[in-house]
CSV table of C-alpha atoms in Angstrom, one decimal:
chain,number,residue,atom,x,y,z
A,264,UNK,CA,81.3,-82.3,-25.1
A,265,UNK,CA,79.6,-86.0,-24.2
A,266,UNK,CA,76.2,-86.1,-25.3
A,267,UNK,CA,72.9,-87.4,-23.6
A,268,UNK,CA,72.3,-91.0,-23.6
A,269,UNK,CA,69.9,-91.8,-26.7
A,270,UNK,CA,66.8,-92.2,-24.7
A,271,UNK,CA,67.2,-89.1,-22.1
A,272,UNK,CA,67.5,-87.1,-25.5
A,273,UNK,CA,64.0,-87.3,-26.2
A,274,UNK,CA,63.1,-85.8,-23.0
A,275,UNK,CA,65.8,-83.0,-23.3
A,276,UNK,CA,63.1,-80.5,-25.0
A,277,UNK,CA,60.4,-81.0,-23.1
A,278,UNK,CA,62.8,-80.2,-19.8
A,279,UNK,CA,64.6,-77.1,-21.4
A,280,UNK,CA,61.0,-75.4,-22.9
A,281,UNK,CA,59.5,-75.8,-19.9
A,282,UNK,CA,62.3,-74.3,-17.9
A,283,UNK,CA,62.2,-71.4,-20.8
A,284,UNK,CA,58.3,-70.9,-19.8
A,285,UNK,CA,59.1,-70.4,-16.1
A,286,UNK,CA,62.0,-68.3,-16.1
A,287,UNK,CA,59.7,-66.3,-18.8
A,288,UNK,CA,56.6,-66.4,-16.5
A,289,UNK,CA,59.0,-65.7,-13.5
A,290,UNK,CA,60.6,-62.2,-15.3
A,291,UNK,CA,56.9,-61.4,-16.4
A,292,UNK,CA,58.6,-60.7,-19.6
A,293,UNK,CA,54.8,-61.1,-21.6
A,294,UNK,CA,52.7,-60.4,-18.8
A,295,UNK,CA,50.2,-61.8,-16.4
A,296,UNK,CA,48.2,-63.2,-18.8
A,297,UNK,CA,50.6,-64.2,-21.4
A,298,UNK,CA,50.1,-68.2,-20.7
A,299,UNK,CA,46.6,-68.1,-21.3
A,300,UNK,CA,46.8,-66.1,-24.4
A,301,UNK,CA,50.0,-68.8,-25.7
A,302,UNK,CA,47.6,-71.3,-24.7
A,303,UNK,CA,44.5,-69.9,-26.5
A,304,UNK,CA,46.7,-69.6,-29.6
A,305,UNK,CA,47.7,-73.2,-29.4
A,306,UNK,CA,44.2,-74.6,-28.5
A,307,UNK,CA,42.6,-72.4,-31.2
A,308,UNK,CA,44.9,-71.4,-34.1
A,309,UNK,CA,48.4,-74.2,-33.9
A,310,UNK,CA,46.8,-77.4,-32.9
A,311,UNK,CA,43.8,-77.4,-35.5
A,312,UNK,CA,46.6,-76.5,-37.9
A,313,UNK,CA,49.1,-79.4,-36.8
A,314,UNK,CA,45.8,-81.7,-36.6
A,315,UNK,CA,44.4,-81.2,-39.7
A,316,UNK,CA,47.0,-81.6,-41.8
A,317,UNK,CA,48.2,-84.8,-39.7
A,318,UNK,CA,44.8,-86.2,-40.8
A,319,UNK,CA,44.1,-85.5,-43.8
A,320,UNK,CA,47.2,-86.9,-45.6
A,321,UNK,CA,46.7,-90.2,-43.7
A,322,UNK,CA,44.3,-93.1,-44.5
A,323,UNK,CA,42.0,-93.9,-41.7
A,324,UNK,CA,42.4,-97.3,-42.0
A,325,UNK,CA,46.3,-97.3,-40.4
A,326,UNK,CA,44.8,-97.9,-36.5
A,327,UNK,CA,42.7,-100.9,-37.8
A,328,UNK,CA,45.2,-103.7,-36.4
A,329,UNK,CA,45.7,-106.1,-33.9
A,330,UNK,CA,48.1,-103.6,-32.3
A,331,UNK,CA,46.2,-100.9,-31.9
A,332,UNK,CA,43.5,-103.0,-29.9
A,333,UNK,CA,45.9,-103.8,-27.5
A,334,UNK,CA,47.1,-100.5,-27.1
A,335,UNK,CA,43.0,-99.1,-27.1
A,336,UNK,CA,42.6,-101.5,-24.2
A,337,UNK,CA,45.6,-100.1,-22.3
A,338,UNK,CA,44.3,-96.7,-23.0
A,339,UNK,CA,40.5,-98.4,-22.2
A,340,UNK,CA,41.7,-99.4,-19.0
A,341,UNK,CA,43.8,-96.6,-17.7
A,342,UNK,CA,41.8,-93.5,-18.2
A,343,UNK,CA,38.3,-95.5,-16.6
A,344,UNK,CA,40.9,-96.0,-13.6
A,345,UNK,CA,41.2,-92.3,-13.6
A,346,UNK,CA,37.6,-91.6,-13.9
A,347,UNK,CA,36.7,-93.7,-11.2
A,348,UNK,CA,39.2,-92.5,-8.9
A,349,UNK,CA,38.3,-88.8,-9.7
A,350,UNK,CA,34.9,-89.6,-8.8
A,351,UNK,CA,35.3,-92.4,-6.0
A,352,UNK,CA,38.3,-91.2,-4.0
A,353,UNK,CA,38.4,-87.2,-4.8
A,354,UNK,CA,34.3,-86.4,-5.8
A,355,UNK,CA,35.5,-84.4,-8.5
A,356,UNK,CA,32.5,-82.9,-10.8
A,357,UNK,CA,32.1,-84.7,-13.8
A,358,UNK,CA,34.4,-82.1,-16.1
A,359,UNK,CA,37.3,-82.7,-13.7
A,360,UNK,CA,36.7,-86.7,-14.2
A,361,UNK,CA,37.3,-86.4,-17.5
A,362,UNK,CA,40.9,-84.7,-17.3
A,363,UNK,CA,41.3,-87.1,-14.4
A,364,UNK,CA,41.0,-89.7,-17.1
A,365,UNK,CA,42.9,-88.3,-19.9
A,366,UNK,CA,46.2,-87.5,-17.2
A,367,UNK,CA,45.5,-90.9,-16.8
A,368,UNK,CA,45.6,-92.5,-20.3
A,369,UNK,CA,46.7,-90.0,-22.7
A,370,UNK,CA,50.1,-90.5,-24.3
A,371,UNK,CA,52.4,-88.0,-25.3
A,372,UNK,CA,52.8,-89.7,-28.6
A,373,UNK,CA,54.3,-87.3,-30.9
A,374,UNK,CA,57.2,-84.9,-29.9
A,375,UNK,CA,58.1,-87.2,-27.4
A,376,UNK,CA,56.9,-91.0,-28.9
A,377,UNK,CA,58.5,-90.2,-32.1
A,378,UNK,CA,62.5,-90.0,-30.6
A,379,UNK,CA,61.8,-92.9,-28.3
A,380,UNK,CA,60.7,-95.0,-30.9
A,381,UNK,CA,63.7,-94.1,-33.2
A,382,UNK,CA,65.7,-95.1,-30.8
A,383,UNK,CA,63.9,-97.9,-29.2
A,384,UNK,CA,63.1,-99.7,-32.6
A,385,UNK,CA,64.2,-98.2,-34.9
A,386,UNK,CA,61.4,-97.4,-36.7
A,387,UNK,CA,58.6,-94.4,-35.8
A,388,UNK,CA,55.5,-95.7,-37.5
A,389,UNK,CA,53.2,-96.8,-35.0
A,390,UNK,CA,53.2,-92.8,-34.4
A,391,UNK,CA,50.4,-92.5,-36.8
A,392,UNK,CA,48.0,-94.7,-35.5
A,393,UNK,CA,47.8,-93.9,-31.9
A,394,UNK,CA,48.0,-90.0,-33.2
A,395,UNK,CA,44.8,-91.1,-34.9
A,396,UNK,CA,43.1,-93.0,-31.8
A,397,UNK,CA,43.9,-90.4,-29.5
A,398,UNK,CA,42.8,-87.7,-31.8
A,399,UNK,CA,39.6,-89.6,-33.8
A,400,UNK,CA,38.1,-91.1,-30.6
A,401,UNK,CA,39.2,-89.9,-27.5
A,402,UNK,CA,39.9,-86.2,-27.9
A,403,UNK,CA,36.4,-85.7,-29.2
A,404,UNK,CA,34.8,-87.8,-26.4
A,405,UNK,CA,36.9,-85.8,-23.6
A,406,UNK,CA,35.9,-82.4,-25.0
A,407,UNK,CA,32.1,-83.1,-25.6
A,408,UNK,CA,32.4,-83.7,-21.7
A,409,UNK,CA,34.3,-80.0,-20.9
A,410,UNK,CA,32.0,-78.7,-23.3
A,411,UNK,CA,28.7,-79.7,-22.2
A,412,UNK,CA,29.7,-78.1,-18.3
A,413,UNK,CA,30.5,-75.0,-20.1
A,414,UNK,CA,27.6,-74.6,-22.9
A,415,UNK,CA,25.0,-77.1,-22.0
A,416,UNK,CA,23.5,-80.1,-23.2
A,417,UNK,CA,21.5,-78.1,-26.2
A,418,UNK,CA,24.8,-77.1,-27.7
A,419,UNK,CA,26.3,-80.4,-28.1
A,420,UNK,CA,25.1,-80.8,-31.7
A,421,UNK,CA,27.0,-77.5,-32.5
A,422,UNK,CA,30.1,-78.4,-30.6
A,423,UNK,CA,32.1,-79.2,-33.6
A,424,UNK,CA,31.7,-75.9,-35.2
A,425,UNK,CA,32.0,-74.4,-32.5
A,426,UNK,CA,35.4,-76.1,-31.0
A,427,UNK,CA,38.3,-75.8,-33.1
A,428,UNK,CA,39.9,-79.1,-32.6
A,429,UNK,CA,37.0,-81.0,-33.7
A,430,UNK,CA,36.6,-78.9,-36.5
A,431,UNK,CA,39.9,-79.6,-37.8
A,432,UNK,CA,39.5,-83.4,-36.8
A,433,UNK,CA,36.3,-83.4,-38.7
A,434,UNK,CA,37.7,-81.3,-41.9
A,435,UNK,CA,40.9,-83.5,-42.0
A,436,UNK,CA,39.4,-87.0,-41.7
A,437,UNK,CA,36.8,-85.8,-44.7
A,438,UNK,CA,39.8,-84.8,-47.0
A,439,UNK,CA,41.7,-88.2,-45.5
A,440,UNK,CA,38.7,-89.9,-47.3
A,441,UNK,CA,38.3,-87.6,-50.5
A,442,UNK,CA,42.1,-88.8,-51.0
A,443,UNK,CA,41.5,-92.5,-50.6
A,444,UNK,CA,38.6,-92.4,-52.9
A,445,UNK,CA,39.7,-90.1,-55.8
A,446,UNK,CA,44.0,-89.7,-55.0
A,447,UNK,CA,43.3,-85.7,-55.2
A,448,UNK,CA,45.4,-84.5,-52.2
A,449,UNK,CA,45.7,-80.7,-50.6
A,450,UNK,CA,47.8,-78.5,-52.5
A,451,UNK,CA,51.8,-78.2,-51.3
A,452,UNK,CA,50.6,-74.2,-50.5
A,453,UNK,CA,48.1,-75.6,-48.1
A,454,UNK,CA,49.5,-78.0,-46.5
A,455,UNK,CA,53.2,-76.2,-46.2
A,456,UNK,CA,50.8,-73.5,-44.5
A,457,UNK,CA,49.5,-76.2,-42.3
A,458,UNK,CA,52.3,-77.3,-41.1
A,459,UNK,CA,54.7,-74.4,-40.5
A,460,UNK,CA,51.8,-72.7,-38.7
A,461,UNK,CA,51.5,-76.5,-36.5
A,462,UNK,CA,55.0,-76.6,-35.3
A,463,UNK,CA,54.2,-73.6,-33.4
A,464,UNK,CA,52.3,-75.7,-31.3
A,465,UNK,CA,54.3,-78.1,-29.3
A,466,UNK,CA,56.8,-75.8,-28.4
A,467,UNK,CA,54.3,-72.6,-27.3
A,468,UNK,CA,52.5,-75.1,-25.5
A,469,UNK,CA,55.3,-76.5,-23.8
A,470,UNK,CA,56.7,-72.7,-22.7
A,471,UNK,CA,52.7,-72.3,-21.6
A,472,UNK,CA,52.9,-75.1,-19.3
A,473,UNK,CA,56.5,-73.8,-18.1
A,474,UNK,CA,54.4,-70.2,-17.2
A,475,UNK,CA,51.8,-71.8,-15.2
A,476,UNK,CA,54.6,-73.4,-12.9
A,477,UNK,CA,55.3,-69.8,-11.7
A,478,UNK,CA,51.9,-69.4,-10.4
A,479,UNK,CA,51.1,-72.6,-8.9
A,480,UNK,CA,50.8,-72.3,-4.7
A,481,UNK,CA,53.8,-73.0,-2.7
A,482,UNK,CA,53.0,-76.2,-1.4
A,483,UNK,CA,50.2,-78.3,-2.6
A,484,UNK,CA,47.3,-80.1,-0.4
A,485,UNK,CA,47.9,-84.0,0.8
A,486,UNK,CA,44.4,-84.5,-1.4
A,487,UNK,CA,46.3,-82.7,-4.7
A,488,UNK,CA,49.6,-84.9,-4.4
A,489,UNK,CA,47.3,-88.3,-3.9
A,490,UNK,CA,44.8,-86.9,-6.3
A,491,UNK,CA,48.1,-86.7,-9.1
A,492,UNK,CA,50.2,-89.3,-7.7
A,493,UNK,CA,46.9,-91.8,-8.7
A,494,UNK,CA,47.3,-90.6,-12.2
A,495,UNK,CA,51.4,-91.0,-12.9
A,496,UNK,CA,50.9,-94.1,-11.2
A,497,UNK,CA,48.4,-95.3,-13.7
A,498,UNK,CA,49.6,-93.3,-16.8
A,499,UNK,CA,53.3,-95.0,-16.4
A,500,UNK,CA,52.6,-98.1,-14.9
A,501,UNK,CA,48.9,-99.9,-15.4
A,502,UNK,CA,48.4,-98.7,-18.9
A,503,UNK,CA,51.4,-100.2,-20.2
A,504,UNK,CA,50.8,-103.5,-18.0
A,505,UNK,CA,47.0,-104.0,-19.2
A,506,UNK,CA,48.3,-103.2,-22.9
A,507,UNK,CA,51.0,-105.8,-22.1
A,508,UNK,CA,48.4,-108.3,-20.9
A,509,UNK,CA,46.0,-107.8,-23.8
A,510,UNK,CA,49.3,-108.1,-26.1
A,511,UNK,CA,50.7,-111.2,-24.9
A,512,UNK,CA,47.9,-112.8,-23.8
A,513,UNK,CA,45.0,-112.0,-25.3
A,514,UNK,CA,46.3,-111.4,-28.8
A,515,UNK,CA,49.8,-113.0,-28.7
A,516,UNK,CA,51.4,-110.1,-30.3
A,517,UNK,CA,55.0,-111.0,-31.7
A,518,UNK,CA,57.5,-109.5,-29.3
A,519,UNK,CA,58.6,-106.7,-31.8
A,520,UNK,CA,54.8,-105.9,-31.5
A,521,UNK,CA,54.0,-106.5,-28.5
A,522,UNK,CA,57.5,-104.2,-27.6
A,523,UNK,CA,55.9,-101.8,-29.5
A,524,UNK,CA,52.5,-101.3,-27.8
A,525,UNK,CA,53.9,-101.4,-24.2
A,526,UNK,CA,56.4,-98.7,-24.7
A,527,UNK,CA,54.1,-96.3,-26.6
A,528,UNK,CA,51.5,-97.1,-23.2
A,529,UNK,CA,54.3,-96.0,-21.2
A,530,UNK,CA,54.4,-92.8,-22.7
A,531,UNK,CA,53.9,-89.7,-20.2
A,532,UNK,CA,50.9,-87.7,-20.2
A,533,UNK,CA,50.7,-85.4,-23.6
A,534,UNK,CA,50.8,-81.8,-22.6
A,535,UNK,CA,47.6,-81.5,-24.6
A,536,UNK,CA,45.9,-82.1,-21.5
A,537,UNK,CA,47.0,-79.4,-19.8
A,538,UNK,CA,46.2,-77.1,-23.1
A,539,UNK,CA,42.2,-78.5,-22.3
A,540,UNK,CA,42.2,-78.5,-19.0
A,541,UNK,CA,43.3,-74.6,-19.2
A,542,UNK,CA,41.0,-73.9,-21.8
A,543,UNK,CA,37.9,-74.9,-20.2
A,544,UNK,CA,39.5,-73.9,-16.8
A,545,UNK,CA,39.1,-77.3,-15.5
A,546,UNK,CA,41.4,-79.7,-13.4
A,547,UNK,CA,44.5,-77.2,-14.5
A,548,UNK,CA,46.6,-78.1,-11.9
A,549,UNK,CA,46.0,-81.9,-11.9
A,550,UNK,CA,46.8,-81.8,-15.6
A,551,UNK,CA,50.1,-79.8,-15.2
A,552,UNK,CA,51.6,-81.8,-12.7
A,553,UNK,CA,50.5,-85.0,-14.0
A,554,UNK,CA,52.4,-83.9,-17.4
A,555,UNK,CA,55.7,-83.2,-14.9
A,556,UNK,CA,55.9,-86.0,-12.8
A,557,UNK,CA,54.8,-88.7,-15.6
A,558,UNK,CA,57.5,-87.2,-18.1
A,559,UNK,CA,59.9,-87.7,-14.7
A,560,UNK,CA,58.9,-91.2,-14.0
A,561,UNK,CA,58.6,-92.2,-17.3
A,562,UNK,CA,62.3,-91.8,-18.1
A,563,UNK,CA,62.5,-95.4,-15.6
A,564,UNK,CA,59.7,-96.7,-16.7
A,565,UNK,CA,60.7,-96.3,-20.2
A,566,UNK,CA,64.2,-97.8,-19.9
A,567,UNK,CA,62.1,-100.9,-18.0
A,568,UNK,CA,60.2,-101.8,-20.5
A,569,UNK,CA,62.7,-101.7,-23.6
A,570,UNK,CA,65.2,-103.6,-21.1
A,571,UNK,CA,62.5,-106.3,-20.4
A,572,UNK,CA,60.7,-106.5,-23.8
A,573,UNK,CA,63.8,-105.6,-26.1
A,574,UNK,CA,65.9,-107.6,-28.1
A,575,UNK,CA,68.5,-109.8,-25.9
């Protein structure tokens, strides 16, 4: 039986556990509530898992490079776009703003960056990094903003004991440093743990987005299809053009570099959006179909950029 061409493979999973999470939702096989319990469970028990351990056996030093600013100011660029036209062209409420600007600029860089950059170039390490960025700087700043709408202002200073992402961020990039300083590093138990219990993640979350697809209303306002057609427009194509300005011309990234940085821009939206936005009940619907339609445009966009940027 002929295969998938190398690149469309990557997106295979995403497509088929999605389709899973619908037909699941559609049956009511789990119940009415079941995506928001899968979701809880990845928000508060997988992802710290998968997070921490991602952290903590990598030095924090790995996004200090010339690549990574380029890629920052893509990211930089395209979720203040998505503020702005939250707030300018759709009045959303400040919470909403924030997803807005997240569908806009945050990259599905794992499950998804990891086989396009095996196949692309050959080589996965830039992973790590924008992992890191994404999950060091601009997780924290996004959730402090859902946060503060749902607690108040007072609670901030408790918010990362208090949200389980951040605490894992925190815990992981303190044992991160413990190893650079001294070379102790977790014990196999732990971090085995860690990991077995963070692979659940990616995949519930992915059947949770599936679910919510089977409640969604039949037809969607003119304001909701601008309001996400905005962000896929600037999550596949502005990000990766302002990281490719700031790459070439700015910088003047080697073209294996500079390759690098664009594609990883023109990543699709990370379904950890959607996981936030239906956790704090805010923007669920912009986040969900911003995850769909960039993952669907992406797959041109994609192929673009390693046909204009790759190797003749």
């Amino acid at each position: 039986m002929p295969s998938l061409p190398p690149l469309l493979s990557g997106f295979a999973p995403i497509w088929v556990l999605t389709a899973v999470g619908y037909l699941v939702g559609r049956s009511g096989l789990l119940g009415p509530q079941a995506d928001m319990v899968l979701n809880r469970f990845v928000f508060h028990v997988a992802m710290p898992a998968a997070l921490f351990v991602m952290i903590a056996r990598t030095p924090l030093d790995r996004f200090a490079n010339a690549s990574m600013l380029a890629f920052a100011a893509g990211t930089a660029v395209a979720a203040g776009l998505g503020l702005l036209a939250a707030h300018r062209l759709f009045d959303r409420a400040l919470p909403e703003r924030a997803i807005g600007g997240m569908a806009a600029g945050y990259v599905n860089s794992a499950n998804l960056g990891i086989p396009v950059a095996m196949q692309v170039l050959g080589d996965a390490s830039f992973v790590a990094p924008v992992v890191l960025f994404q999950i060091l700087l601009v997780t924290p700043a996004v959730l402090t903003v859902l946060d503060s709408g749902r607690a108040g202002r007072r609670a901030l200073l408790t918010l990362p004991l208090r949200n389980p992402v951040l605490l894992a961020v925190a815990i992981g990039a303190a044992v991160s440093a413990v190893t650079t300083a001294t070379g102790w590093h977790l014990p196999d138990e732990v971090e085995r743990s860690c990991q077995l219990l963070g692979g659940a993640g990616v995949p519930t979350a992915l059947v949770a987005l599936g679910m919510s697809l089977h409640h969604r209303p039949a037809a969607a306002g003119p304001a909701r299809l601008a309001e996400v057609g905005v962000a896929v427009a600037v999550k596949t194509l502005i990000q990766p053009l302002a990281a490719f300005a700031v790459g070439a011309f700015l910088l003047h990234l080697p073209p294996h570099q500079l390759l690098t940085v664009v594609l990883f821009s023109a990543l699709p939206t990370a379904q950890n959006v959607f996981t936030y936005a239906r956790e704090y009940g805010r923007g669920t619907a912009l986040a969900r179909d911003s995850v769909l339609w960039s993952t669907l445009v992406s797959m041109a966009t994609l192929s673009a950029v390693s046909w204009a940027l790759g190797p003749a």
